[in-house]
mmCIF file with all atom_site columns, C-alpha atoms in Angstrom:
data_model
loop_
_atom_site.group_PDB
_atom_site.id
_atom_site.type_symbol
_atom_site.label_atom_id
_atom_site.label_alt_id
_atom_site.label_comp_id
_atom_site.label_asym_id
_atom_site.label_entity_id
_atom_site.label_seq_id
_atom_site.pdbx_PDB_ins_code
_atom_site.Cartn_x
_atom_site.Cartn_y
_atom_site.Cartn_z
_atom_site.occupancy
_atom_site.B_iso_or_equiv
_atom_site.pdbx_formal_charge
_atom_site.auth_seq_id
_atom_site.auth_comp_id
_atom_site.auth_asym_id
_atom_site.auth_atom_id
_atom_site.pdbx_PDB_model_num
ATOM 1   C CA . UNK A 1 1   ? 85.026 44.857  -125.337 1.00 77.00 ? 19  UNK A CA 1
ATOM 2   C CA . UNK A 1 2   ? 82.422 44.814  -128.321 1.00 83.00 ? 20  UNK A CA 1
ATOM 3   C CA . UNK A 1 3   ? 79.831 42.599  -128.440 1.00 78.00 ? 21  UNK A CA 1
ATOM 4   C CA . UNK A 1 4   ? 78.027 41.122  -131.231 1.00 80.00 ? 22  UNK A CA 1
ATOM 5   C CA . UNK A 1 5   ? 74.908 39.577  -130.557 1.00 75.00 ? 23  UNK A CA 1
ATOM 6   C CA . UNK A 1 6   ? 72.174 38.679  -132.653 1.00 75.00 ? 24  UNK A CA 1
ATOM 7   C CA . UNK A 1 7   ? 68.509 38.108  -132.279 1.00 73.00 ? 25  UNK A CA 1
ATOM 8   C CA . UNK A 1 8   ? 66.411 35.795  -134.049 1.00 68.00 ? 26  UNK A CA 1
ATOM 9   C CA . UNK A 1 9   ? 62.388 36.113  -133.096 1.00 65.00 ? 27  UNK A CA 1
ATOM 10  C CA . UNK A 1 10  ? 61.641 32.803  -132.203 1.00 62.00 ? 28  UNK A CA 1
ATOM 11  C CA . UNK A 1 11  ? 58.287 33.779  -133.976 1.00 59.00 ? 29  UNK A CA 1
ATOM 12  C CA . UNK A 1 12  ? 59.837 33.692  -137.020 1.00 60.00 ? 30  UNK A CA 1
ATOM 13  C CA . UNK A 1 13  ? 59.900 29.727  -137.157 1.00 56.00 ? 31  UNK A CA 1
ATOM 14  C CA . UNK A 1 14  ? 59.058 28.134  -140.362 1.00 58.00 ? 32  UNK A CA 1
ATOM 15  C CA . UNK A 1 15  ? 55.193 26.692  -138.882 1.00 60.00 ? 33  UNK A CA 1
ATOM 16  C CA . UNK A 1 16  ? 52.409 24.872  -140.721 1.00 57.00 ? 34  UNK A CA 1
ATOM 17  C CA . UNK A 1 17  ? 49.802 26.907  -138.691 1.00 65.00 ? 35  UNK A CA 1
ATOM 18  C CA . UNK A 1 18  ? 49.984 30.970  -138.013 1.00 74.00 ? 36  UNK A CA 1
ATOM 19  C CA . UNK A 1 19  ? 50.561 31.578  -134.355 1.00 73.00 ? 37  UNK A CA 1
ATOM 20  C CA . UNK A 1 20  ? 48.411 32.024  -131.776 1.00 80.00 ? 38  UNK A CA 1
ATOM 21  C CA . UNK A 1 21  ? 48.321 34.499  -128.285 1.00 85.00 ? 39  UNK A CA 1
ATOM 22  C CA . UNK A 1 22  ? 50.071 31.660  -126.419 1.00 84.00 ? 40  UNK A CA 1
ATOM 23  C CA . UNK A 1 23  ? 52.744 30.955  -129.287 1.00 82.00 ? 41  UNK A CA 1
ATOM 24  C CA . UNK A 1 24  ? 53.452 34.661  -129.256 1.00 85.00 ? 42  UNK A CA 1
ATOM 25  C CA . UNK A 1 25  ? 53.374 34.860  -125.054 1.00 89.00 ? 43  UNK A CA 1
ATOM 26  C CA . UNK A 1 26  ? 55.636 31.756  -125.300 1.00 88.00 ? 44  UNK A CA 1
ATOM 27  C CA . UNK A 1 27  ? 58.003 33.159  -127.822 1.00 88.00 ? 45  UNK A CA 1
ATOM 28  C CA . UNK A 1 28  ? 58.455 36.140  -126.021 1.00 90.00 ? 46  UNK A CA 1
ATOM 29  C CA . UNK A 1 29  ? 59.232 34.229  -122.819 1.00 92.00 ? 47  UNK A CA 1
ATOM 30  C CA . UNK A 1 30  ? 62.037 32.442  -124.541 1.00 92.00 ? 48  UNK A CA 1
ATOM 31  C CA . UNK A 1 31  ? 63.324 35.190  -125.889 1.00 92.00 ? 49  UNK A CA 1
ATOM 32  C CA . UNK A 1 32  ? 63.251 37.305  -122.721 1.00 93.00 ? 50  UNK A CA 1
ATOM 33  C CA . UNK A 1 33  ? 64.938 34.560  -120.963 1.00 93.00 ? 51  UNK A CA 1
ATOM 34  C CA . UNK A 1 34  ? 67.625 34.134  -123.770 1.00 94.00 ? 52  UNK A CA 1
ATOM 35  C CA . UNK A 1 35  ? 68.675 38.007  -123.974 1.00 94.00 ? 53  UNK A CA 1
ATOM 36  C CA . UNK A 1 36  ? 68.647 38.042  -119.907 1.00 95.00 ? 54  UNK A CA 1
ATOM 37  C CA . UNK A 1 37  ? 71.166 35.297  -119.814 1.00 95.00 ? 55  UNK A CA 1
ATOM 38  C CA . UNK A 1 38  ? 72.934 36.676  -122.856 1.00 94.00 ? 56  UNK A CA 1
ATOM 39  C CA . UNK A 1 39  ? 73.382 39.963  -121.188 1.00 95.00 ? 57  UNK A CA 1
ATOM 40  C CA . UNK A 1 40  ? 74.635 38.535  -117.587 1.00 95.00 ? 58  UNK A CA 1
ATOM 41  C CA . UNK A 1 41  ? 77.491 36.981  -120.016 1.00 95.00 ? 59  UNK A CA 1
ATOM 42  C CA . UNK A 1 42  ? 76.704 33.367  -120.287 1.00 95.00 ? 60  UNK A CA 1
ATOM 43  C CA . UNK A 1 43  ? 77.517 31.171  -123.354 1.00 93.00 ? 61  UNK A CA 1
ATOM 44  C CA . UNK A 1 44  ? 76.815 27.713  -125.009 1.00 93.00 ? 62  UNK A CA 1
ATOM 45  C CA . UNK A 1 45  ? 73.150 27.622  -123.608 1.00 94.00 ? 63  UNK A CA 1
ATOM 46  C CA . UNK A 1 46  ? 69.553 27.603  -124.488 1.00 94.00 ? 64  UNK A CA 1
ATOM 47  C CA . UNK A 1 47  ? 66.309 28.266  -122.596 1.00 95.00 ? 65  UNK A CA 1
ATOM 48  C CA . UNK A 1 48  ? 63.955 25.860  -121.650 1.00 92.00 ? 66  UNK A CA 1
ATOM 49  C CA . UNK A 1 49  ? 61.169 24.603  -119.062 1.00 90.00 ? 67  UNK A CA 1
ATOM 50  C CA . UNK A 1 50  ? 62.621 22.571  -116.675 1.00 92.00 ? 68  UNK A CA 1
ATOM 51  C CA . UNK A 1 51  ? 60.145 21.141  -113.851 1.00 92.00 ? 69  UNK A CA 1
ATOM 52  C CA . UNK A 1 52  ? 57.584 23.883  -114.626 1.00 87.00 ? 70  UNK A CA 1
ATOM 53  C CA . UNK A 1 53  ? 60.670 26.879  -114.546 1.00 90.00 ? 71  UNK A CA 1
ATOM 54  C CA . UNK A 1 54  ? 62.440 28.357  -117.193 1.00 88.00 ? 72  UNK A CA 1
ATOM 55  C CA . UNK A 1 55  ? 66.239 27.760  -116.988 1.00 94.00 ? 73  UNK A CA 1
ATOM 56  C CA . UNK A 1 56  ? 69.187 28.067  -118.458 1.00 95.00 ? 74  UNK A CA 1
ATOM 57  C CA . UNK A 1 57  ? 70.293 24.734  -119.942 1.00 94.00 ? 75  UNK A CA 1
ATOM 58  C CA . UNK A 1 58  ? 73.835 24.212  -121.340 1.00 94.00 ? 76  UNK A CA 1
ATOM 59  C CA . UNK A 1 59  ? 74.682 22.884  -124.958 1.00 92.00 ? 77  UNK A CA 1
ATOM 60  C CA . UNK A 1 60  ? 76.309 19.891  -123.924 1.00 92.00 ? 78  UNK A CA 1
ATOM 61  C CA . UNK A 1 61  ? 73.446 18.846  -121.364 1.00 91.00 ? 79  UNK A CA 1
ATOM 62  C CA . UNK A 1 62  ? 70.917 18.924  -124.806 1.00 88.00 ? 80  UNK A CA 1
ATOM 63  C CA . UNK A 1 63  ? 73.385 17.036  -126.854 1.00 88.00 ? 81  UNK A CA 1
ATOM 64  C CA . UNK A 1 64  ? 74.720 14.369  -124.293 1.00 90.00 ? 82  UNK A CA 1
ATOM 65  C CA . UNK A 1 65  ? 71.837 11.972  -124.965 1.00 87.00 ? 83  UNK A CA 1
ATOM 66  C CA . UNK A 1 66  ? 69.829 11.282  -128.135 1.00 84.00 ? 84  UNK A CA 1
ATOM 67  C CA . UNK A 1 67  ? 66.209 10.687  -128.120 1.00 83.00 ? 85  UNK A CA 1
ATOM 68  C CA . UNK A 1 68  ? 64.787 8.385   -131.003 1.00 85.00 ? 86  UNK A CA 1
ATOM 69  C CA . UNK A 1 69  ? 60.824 9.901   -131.968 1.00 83.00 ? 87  UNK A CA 1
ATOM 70  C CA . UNK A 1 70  ? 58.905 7.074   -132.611 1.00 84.00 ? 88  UNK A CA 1
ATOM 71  C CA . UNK A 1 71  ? 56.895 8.411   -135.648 1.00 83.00 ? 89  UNK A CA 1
ATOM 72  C CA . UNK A 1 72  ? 54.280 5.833   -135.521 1.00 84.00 ? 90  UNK A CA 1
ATOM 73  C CA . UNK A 1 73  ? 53.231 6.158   -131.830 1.00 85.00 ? 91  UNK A CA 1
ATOM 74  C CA . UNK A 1 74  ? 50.235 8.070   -130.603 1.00 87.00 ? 92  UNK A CA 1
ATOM 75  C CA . UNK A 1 75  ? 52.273 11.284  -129.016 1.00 89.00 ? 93  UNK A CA 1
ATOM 76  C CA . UNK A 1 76  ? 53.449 11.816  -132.595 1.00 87.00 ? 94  UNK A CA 1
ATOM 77  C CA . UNK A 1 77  ? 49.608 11.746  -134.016 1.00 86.00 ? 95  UNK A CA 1
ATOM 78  C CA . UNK A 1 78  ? 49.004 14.203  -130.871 1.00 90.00 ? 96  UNK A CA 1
ATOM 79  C CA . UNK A 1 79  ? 51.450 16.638  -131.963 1.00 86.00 ? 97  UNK A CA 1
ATOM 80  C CA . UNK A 1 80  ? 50.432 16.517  -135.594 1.00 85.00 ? 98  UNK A CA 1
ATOM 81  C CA . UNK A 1 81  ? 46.921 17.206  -134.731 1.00 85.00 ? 99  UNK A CA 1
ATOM 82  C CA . UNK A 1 82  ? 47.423 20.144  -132.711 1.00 83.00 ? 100 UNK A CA 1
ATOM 83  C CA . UNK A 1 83  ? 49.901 21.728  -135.276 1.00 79.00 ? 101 UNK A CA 1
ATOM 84  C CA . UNK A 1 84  ? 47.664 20.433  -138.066 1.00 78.00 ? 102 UNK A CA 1
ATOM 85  C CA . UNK A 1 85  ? 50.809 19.080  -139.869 1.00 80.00 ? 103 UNK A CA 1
ATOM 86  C CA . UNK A 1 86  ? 50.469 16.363  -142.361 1.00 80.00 ? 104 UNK A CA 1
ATOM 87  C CA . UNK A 1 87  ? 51.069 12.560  -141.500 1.00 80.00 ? 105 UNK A CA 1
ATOM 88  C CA . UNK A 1 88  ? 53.214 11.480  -144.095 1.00 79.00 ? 106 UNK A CA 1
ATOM 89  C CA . UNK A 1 89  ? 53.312 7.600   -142.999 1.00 78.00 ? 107 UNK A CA 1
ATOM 90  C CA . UNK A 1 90  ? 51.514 5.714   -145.883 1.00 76.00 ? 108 UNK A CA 1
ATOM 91  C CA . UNK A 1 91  ? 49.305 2.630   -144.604 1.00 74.00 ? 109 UNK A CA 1
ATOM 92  C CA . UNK A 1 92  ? 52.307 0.268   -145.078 1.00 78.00 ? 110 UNK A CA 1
ATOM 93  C CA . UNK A 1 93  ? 54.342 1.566   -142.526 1.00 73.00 ? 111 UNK A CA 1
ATOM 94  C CA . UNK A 1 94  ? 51.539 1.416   -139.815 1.00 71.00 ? 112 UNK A CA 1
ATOM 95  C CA . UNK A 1 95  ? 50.868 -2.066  -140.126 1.00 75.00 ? 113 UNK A CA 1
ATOM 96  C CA . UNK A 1 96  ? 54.587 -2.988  -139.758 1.00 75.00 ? 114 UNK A CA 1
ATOM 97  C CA . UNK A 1 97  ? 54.793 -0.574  -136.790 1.00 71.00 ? 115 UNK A CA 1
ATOM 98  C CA . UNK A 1 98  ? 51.863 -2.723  -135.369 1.00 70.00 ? 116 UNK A CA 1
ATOM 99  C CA . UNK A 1 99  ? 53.725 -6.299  -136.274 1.00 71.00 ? 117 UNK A CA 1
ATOM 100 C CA . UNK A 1 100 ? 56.696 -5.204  -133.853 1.00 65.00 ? 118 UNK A CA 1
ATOM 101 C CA . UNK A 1 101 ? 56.817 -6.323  -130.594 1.00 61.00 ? 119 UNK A CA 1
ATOM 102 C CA . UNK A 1 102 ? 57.072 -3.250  -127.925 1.00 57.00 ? 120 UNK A CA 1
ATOM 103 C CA . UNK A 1 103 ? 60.177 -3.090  -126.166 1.00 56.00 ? 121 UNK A CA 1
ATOM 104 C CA . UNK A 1 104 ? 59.843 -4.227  -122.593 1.00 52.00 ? 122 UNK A CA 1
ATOM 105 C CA . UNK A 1 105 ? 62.117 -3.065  -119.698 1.00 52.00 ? 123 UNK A CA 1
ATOM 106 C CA . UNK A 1 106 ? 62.647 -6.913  -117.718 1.00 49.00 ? 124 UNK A CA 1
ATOM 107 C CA . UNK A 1 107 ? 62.518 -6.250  -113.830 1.00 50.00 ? 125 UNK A CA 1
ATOM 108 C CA . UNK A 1 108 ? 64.039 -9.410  -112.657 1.00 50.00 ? 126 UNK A CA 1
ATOM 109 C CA . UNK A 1 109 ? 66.778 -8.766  -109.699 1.00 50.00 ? 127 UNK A CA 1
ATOM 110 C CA . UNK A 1 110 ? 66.026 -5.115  -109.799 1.00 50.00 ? 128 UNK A CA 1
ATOM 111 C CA . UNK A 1 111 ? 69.195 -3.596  -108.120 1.00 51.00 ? 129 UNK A CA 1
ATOM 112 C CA . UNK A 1 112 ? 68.885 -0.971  -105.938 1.00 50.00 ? 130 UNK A CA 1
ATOM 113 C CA . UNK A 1 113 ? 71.804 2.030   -105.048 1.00 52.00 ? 131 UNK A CA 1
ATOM 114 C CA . UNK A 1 114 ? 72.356 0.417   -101.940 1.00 54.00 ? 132 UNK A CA 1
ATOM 115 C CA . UNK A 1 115 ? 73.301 -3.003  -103.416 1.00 53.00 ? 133 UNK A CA 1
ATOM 116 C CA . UNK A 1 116 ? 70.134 -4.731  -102.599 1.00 51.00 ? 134 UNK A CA 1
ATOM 117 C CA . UNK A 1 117 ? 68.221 -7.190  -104.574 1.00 50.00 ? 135 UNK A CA 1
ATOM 118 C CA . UNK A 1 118 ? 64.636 -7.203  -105.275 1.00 49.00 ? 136 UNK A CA 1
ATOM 119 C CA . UNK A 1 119 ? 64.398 -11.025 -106.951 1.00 46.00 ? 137 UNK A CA 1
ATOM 120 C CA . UNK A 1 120 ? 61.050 -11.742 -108.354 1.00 48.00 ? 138 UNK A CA 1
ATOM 121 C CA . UNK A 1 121 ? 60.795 -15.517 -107.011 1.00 51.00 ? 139 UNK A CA 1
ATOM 122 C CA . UNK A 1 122 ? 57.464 -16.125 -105.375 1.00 51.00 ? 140 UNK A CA 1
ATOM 123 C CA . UNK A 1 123 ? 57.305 -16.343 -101.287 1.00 46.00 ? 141 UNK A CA 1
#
């Protein structure tokens, strides 16, 4: 059986910034992780800290929901800072993000596995 695998450093990512010792420690920990579970024969899966662990995580489990980044939100700004990546957002678009109401999560008769209602009536 003949196996072709190839390895891509992780290091190697296009960045705005050089890396740094904990990119590099990082990187290697991915890739360690990657060629372990490459090598015990598993497929369709990527590496990733789950709950503070590193663990194998399938394709399908990445894929099966789809996250929206909310470009104008202050987690974005963080993560542009500390890569020291441009903000490409001109002034416009941050005043419109600031005329949009936030989406709110309603808890009236919150349901519960069991079946149970919480109602939010006054006692």
């Amino acid at each position: 059986m003949v196996i072709n695998l190839k390895y891509i450093d992780p290091t190697y990512m296009i960045r705005a910034i050089p890396s740094n010792a904990s990119d590099n420690v990082y990187c290697t920990l991915l890739a360690h992780s990657a060629i372990h579970g490459a090598m015990a024969g598993y497929t369709g899966f990527t590496v990733g800290p789950v709950n503070g662990r590193h663990a194998y995580i399938p394709f399908y489990r990445v894929t099966e929901t789809q996250n929206k980044v909310v470009v104008t939100d202050r987690m974005w700004a963080r993560l542009l800072s500390s890569t020291n990546q441009p903000s490409f957002l001109s002034h416009k678009d941050i005043e419109d993000a600031k005329e949009e109401p936030a989406a709110t999560i309603l808890l009236d008769d919150v349901g519960y596995p069991d079946g149970s209602l919480v109602s939010q009536e006054p006692m």
